[in-house]
Short mmCIF file of C-alpha atoms and ligand atoms in Angstrom, two decimals:
data_model
loop_
_atom_site.label_atom_id
_atom_site.label_comp_id
_atom_site.label_asym_id
_atom_site.label_seq_id
_atom_site.Cartn_x
_atom_site.Cartn_y
_atom_site.Cartn_z
CA MET A 67 -192.89 -78.48 -198.33
CA LYS A 68 -193.06 -78.18 -194.57
CA ILE A 69 -190.00 -76.35 -193.28
CA SER A 70 -189.13 -77.10 -189.69
CA PRO A 71 -188.46 -74.19 -187.35
CA LEU A 72 -185.07 -75.69 -186.58
CA LEU A 73 -184.13 -75.54 -190.26
CA LEU A 74 -185.16 -71.89 -190.44
CA ILE A 75 -183.10 -71.08 -187.41
CA SER A 76 -180.08 -72.89 -188.84
CA LEU A 77 -180.44 -71.20 -192.20
CA ALA A 78 -180.77 -67.77 -190.61
CA ARG A 79 -177.71 -68.42 -188.52
CA LEU A 80 -175.74 -70.02 -191.33
CA SER A 81 -176.43 -67.50 -194.09
CA PRO A 82 -173.11 -65.72 -193.99
CA PRO A 83 -172.68 -62.10 -195.02
CA GLY A 84 -169.93 -63.21 -197.40
CA PHE A 85 -167.62 -66.12 -198.01
CA ALA A 86 -163.96 -65.86 -197.14
CA GLN A 87 -161.57 -65.51 -200.08
CA ASP A 88 -160.71 -69.19 -200.14
CA GLY A 89 -164.45 -69.93 -200.35
CA THR A 90 -164.77 -71.13 -196.78
CA PRO A 91 -167.89 -69.80 -195.09
CA PRO A 92 -166.88 -67.90 -191.96
CA ASP A 93 -169.11 -70.01 -189.76
CA LEU A 94 -168.16 -73.36 -191.23
CA ALA A 95 -166.53 -74.53 -188.03
CA ALA A 96 -169.71 -73.76 -186.10
CA ALA A 97 -171.86 -75.52 -188.70
CA LEU A 98 -169.63 -78.58 -188.58
CA ALA A 99 -169.68 -78.66 -184.79
CA GLU A 100 -173.46 -78.39 -184.82
CA THR A 101 -173.75 -81.16 -187.43
CA LYS A 102 -171.66 -83.51 -185.33
CA LYS A 103 -173.43 -82.62 -182.12
CA THR A 104 -176.80 -83.34 -183.74
CA ALA A 105 -176.01 -86.48 -185.72
CA LEU A 106 -173.39 -88.37 -183.73
CA PRO A 107 -175.53 -89.27 -180.68
CA LEU A 108 -177.46 -91.53 -183.07
CA LEU A 109 -174.57 -93.95 -183.35
CA PRO A 110 -174.38 -95.30 -179.78
CA LYS A 111 -178.20 -95.45 -179.78
CA VAL A 112 -178.21 -97.81 -182.77
CA VAL A 113 -175.36 -99.94 -181.40
CA GLY A 114 -177.08 -100.14 -178.00
CA ALA A 115 -180.43 -101.14 -179.53
CA MET A 116 -178.60 -103.72 -181.60
CA GLN A 117 -176.83 -105.27 -178.63
CA ALA A 118 -180.04 -105.43 -176.60
CA ALA A 119 -182.01 -106.97 -179.47
CA VAL A 120 -179.36 -109.58 -180.31
CA ALA A 121 -179.09 -110.52 -176.62
CA ALA A 122 -182.88 -110.81 -176.26
CA LYS A 123 -183.87 -112.38 -179.58
CA GLY A 124 -180.76 -113.70 -181.28
CA ALA A 125 -179.41 -112.32 -184.55
CA ALA A 126 -182.31 -113.37 -186.79
CA GLY A 127 -184.81 -111.78 -184.39
CA ALA A 128 -182.72 -108.60 -184.20
CA ILE A 129 -182.84 -107.87 -187.94
CA PRO A 130 -185.59 -105.24 -187.47
CA VAL A 131 -183.12 -103.04 -185.56
CA CYS A 132 -180.86 -102.54 -188.58
CA ARG A 133 -183.78 -102.80 -191.00
CA VAL A 134 -186.42 -100.66 -189.28
CA GLU A 135 -185.14 -98.93 -186.16
CA ALA A 136 -181.93 -97.43 -187.58
CA PRO A 137 -183.74 -96.04 -190.68
CA THR A 138 -186.56 -94.72 -188.41
CA LEU A 139 -184.08 -92.85 -186.22
CA LEU A 140 -182.47 -91.37 -189.34
CA GLN A 141 -185.86 -90.41 -190.75
CA ALA A 142 -186.81 -88.62 -187.51
CA MET A 143 -183.56 -86.69 -187.64
CA ARG A 144 -184.10 -85.75 -191.29
CA GLN A 145 -187.50 -84.34 -190.40
CA GLN A 146 -186.19 -82.50 -187.40
CA THR A 147 -183.28 -80.85 -189.21
CA GLY A 148 -184.18 -80.77 -192.91
CA TRP A 149 -180.75 -82.27 -193.67
CA GLU A 150 -180.07 -85.35 -195.74
CA ILE A 151 -178.86 -88.05 -193.36
CA ARG A 152 -178.26 -91.66 -194.34
CA ARG A 153 -176.06 -94.71 -193.95
CA VAL A 154 -173.91 -95.70 -196.89
CA SER A 155 -171.41 -98.46 -197.62
CA LEU A 156 -169.10 -99.67 -200.38
CA LYS A 157 -170.56 -103.16 -199.80
CA MET A 158 -174.26 -102.56 -199.39
CA ARG A 159 -176.86 -104.86 -198.00
CA ASN A 160 -179.75 -102.66 -199.13
CA PRO A 161 -178.70 -100.94 -202.39
CA ALA A 162 -181.95 -98.91 -202.44
CA THR A 163 -180.87 -96.88 -199.39
CA GLY A 164 -177.18 -97.60 -198.86
CA THR A 165 -175.60 -96.79 -202.23
CA PRO A 166 -173.01 -94.00 -201.90
CA ASP A 167 -172.70 -91.14 -204.39
CA ALA A 168 -169.36 -90.17 -205.97
CA TRP A 169 -168.18 -88.01 -203.06
CA GLU A 170 -169.18 -90.67 -200.55
CA VAL A 171 -167.40 -93.42 -202.54
CA ARG A 172 -164.17 -91.42 -202.41
CA GLN A 173 -164.46 -90.86 -198.66
CA LEU A 174 -165.31 -94.52 -197.96
CA ALA A 175 -162.30 -95.68 -200.01
CA ASP A 176 -160.16 -93.19 -198.10
CA PHE A 177 -161.61 -94.41 -194.77
CA ASN A 178 -160.47 -97.95 -195.65
CA ILE A 179 -156.98 -96.71 -196.46
CA ARG A 180 -156.83 -94.70 -193.24
CA ALA A 181 -157.98 -97.71 -191.19
CA ALA A 182 -155.39 -99.91 -192.94
CA ASN A 183 -152.76 -97.33 -191.99
CA GLY A 184 -153.62 -97.68 -188.33
CA GLU A 185 -156.11 -94.88 -187.72
CA LYS A 186 -158.78 -95.97 -185.22
CA PRO A 187 -161.96 -96.61 -187.27
CA GLU A 188 -164.18 -95.02 -184.60
CA GLN A 189 -162.29 -91.74 -185.04
CA ILE A 190 -162.35 -91.59 -188.83
CA GLU A 191 -164.42 -88.79 -190.33
CA ALA A 192 -164.39 -86.37 -193.25
CA SER A 193 -166.05 -83.09 -194.12
CA ALA A 194 -166.11 -80.71 -197.07
CA VAL A 195 -167.96 -77.75 -198.49
CA ILE A 196 -169.38 -78.75 -201.86
CA ASP A 197 -170.38 -76.32 -204.60
CA GLU A 198 -173.77 -77.60 -205.73
CA GLY A 199 -174.05 -75.13 -208.65
CA GLY A 200 -176.49 -72.24 -208.95
CA GLY A 201 -174.73 -70.42 -206.10
CA LYS A 202 -175.66 -73.15 -203.64
CA ARG A 203 -173.28 -74.84 -201.28
CA SER A 204 -173.62 -77.73 -198.89
CA LEU A 205 -171.67 -78.92 -195.94
CA ARG A 206 -171.02 -82.64 -196.19
CA TYR A 207 -169.91 -84.74 -193.26
CA MET A 208 -169.20 -88.45 -192.96
CA LYS A 209 -168.36 -90.53 -189.93
CA ALA A 210 -167.10 -94.12 -190.22
CA LEU A 211 -169.25 -96.90 -188.75
CA PRO A 212 -166.83 -99.53 -187.47
CA THR A 213 -167.81 -103.17 -187.09
CA ALA A 214 -168.17 -103.84 -183.37
CA PRO A 215 -168.27 -107.54 -182.40
CA VAL A 216 -172.11 -107.47 -182.33
CA CYS A 217 -172.21 -106.39 -185.99
CA LEU A 218 -170.50 -109.62 -187.07
CA GLN A 219 -173.63 -111.53 -186.09
CA CYS A 220 -175.15 -110.24 -189.32
CA HIS A 221 -172.19 -108.84 -191.28
CA GLY A 222 -169.51 -111.47 -190.51
CA PRO A 223 -168.44 -114.30 -192.83
CA ALA A 224 -171.46 -116.10 -194.35
CA GLU A 225 -170.33 -119.47 -192.98
CA SER A 226 -170.37 -118.08 -189.42
CA LEU A 227 -174.06 -117.15 -189.63
CA GLY A 228 -176.85 -119.43 -188.46
CA GLU A 229 -178.99 -121.05 -191.13
CA ASP A 230 -182.14 -119.11 -190.16
CA LEU A 231 -180.38 -115.82 -190.50
CA ARG A 232 -178.65 -116.72 -193.76
CA HIS A 233 -182.01 -117.75 -195.12
CA SER A 234 -183.83 -114.54 -194.18
CA LEU A 235 -180.98 -112.34 -195.40
CA ALA A 236 -180.89 -114.18 -198.74
CA ARG A 237 -184.67 -113.81 -199.04
CA ASP A 238 -184.83 -110.09 -198.18
CA TYR A 239 -181.51 -108.99 -199.70
CA PRO A 240 -180.79 -110.99 -202.84
CA ASP A 241 -177.92 -108.61 -203.71
CA ASP A 242 -176.41 -108.60 -200.19
CA ARG A 243 -172.72 -107.65 -200.28
CA ALA A 244 -172.46 -106.78 -196.57
CA LEU A 245 -171.01 -110.11 -195.41
CA GLY A 246 -167.46 -111.17 -194.66
CA TYR A 247 -166.49 -108.35 -192.31
CA ALA A 248 -164.11 -108.71 -189.37
CA ALA A 249 -164.26 -106.66 -186.14
CA GLY A 250 -162.72 -103.19 -186.38
CA GLN A 251 -163.26 -102.72 -190.11
CA VAL A 252 -165.16 -99.84 -191.65
CA ARG A 253 -168.63 -101.22 -192.35
CA GLY A 254 -169.86 -97.96 -193.85
CA ALA A 255 -170.54 -94.42 -192.76
CA LEU A 256 -173.14 -92.05 -191.49
CA SER A 257 -173.43 -89.32 -194.11
CA VAL A 258 -174.91 -85.85 -193.66
CA ARG A 259 -175.48 -83.18 -196.30
CA ARG A 260 -176.91 -79.82 -195.27
CA PRO A 261 -177.36 -76.54 -197.06
CA LEU A 262 -175.10 -73.67 -196.07
C1 HEC B 453 -179.42 -108.48 -186.52
C2 HEC B 453 -178.68 -108.37 -187.74
C3 HEC B 453 -177.78 -107.15 -187.90
C4 HEC B 453 -176.83 -106.71 -187.02
C5 HEC B 453 -176.43 -107.33 -185.68
C6 HEC B 453 -176.22 -105.54 -187.64
N1 HEC B 453 -176.81 -105.28 -188.84
FE1 HEC B 453 -176.34 -103.77 -190.11
N2 HEC B 453 -177.80 -104.34 -191.37
C7 HEC B 453 -178.65 -105.40 -191.16
C8 HEC B 453 -179.70 -105.37 -192.16
C9 HEC B 453 -180.85 -106.36 -192.27
C10 HEC B 453 -179.44 -104.22 -192.96
C11 HEC B 453 -180.27 -103.71 -194.14
C12 HEC B 453 -181.18 -102.61 -193.60
C13 HEC B 453 -182.12 -102.05 -194.61
O1 HEC B 453 -182.85 -102.81 -195.26
O2 HEC B 453 -182.14 -100.82 -194.75
C14 HEC B 453 -178.25 -103.61 -192.44
C15 HEC B 453 -177.70 -102.45 -192.96
C16 HEC B 453 -176.63 -101.79 -192.42
C17 HEC B 453 -176.07 -100.56 -192.96
C18 HEC B 453 -176.63 -99.73 -194.11
C19 HEC B 453 -175.87 -99.88 -195.39
C20 HEC B 453 -176.21 -101.15 -196.15
O3 HEC B 453 -175.31 -101.99 -196.27
O4 HEC B 453 -177.36 -101.32 -196.59
C21 HEC B 453 -175.01 -100.26 -192.17
C22 HEC B 453 -174.07 -99.08 -192.34
C23 HEC B 453 -174.93 -101.27 -191.14
N3 HEC B 453 -175.92 -102.19 -191.33
C24 HEC B 453 -173.99 -101.26 -190.15
C25 HEC B 453 -174.05 -102.11 -189.05
C26 HEC B 453 -173.20 -101.96 -187.89
C27 HEC B 453 -172.10 -100.91 -187.75
C28 HEC B 453 -173.56 -102.92 -187.00
C29 HEC B 453 -173.05 -103.14 -185.60
C30 HEC B 453 -173.19 -102.01 -184.71
C31 HEC B 453 -174.64 -103.69 -187.62
N4 HEC B 453 -174.92 -103.15 -188.85
C32 HEC B 453 -175.24 -104.78 -187.04
C33 HEC B 453 -178.56 -106.36 -190.17
C34 HEC B 453 -177.76 -106.25 -189.05
#
């Protein structure tokens, strides 16, 4: 396996001399801040690319942004950091890449409750240190991805979508559950898992 220099630097910096009594690594706050600083700039990039593509090509022509560009940006960041980074949802379009694990399901359900209780979806996030067994721990971080108006072009109610788009979504995603959203809901989350 090729280990990126950045990963080595992070591991060297993150390997703590000892965990605090409550199990919290002393530099957890720094690791969390670094995780957010690295991963969060992706989000406006994807939304911006989406808006530009929908404006230029219409929703059906913009599908490659969510289908190719967003996963490519995530892949580049995985390679650069060595962390697991993906997009997950309770109502997936692409179950092969977007299916949440048990911890992610709990956070996504909680995100929906928090949004229903009035928390701004763009501010909703969660983090935890997870014991992975064998003395290994990971830092997990999730940030809600709210539905901006542009997202409804492809994730809104089925009857609001053009026929072309409905057709290509049905062809490429026979198990699509990512329809029927309204603006300001939690569409899913960006999810990061990194070794501590
Ligand atoms: C042009 C159509 C289109 C638009 C607009 C769009 N998406 Fe998507 N979205 C897709 C497609 C297609 C996929 C499946 C991608 C794949 O195959 O990995 C997807 C997948 C996703 C996923 C991954 C989880 C899953 O369900 O598979 C998330 C999260 C997501 N979209 C959020 C958004 C958000 C947030 C917006 C608005 C900023 C948005 N999308 C706008 C077409 C679109």
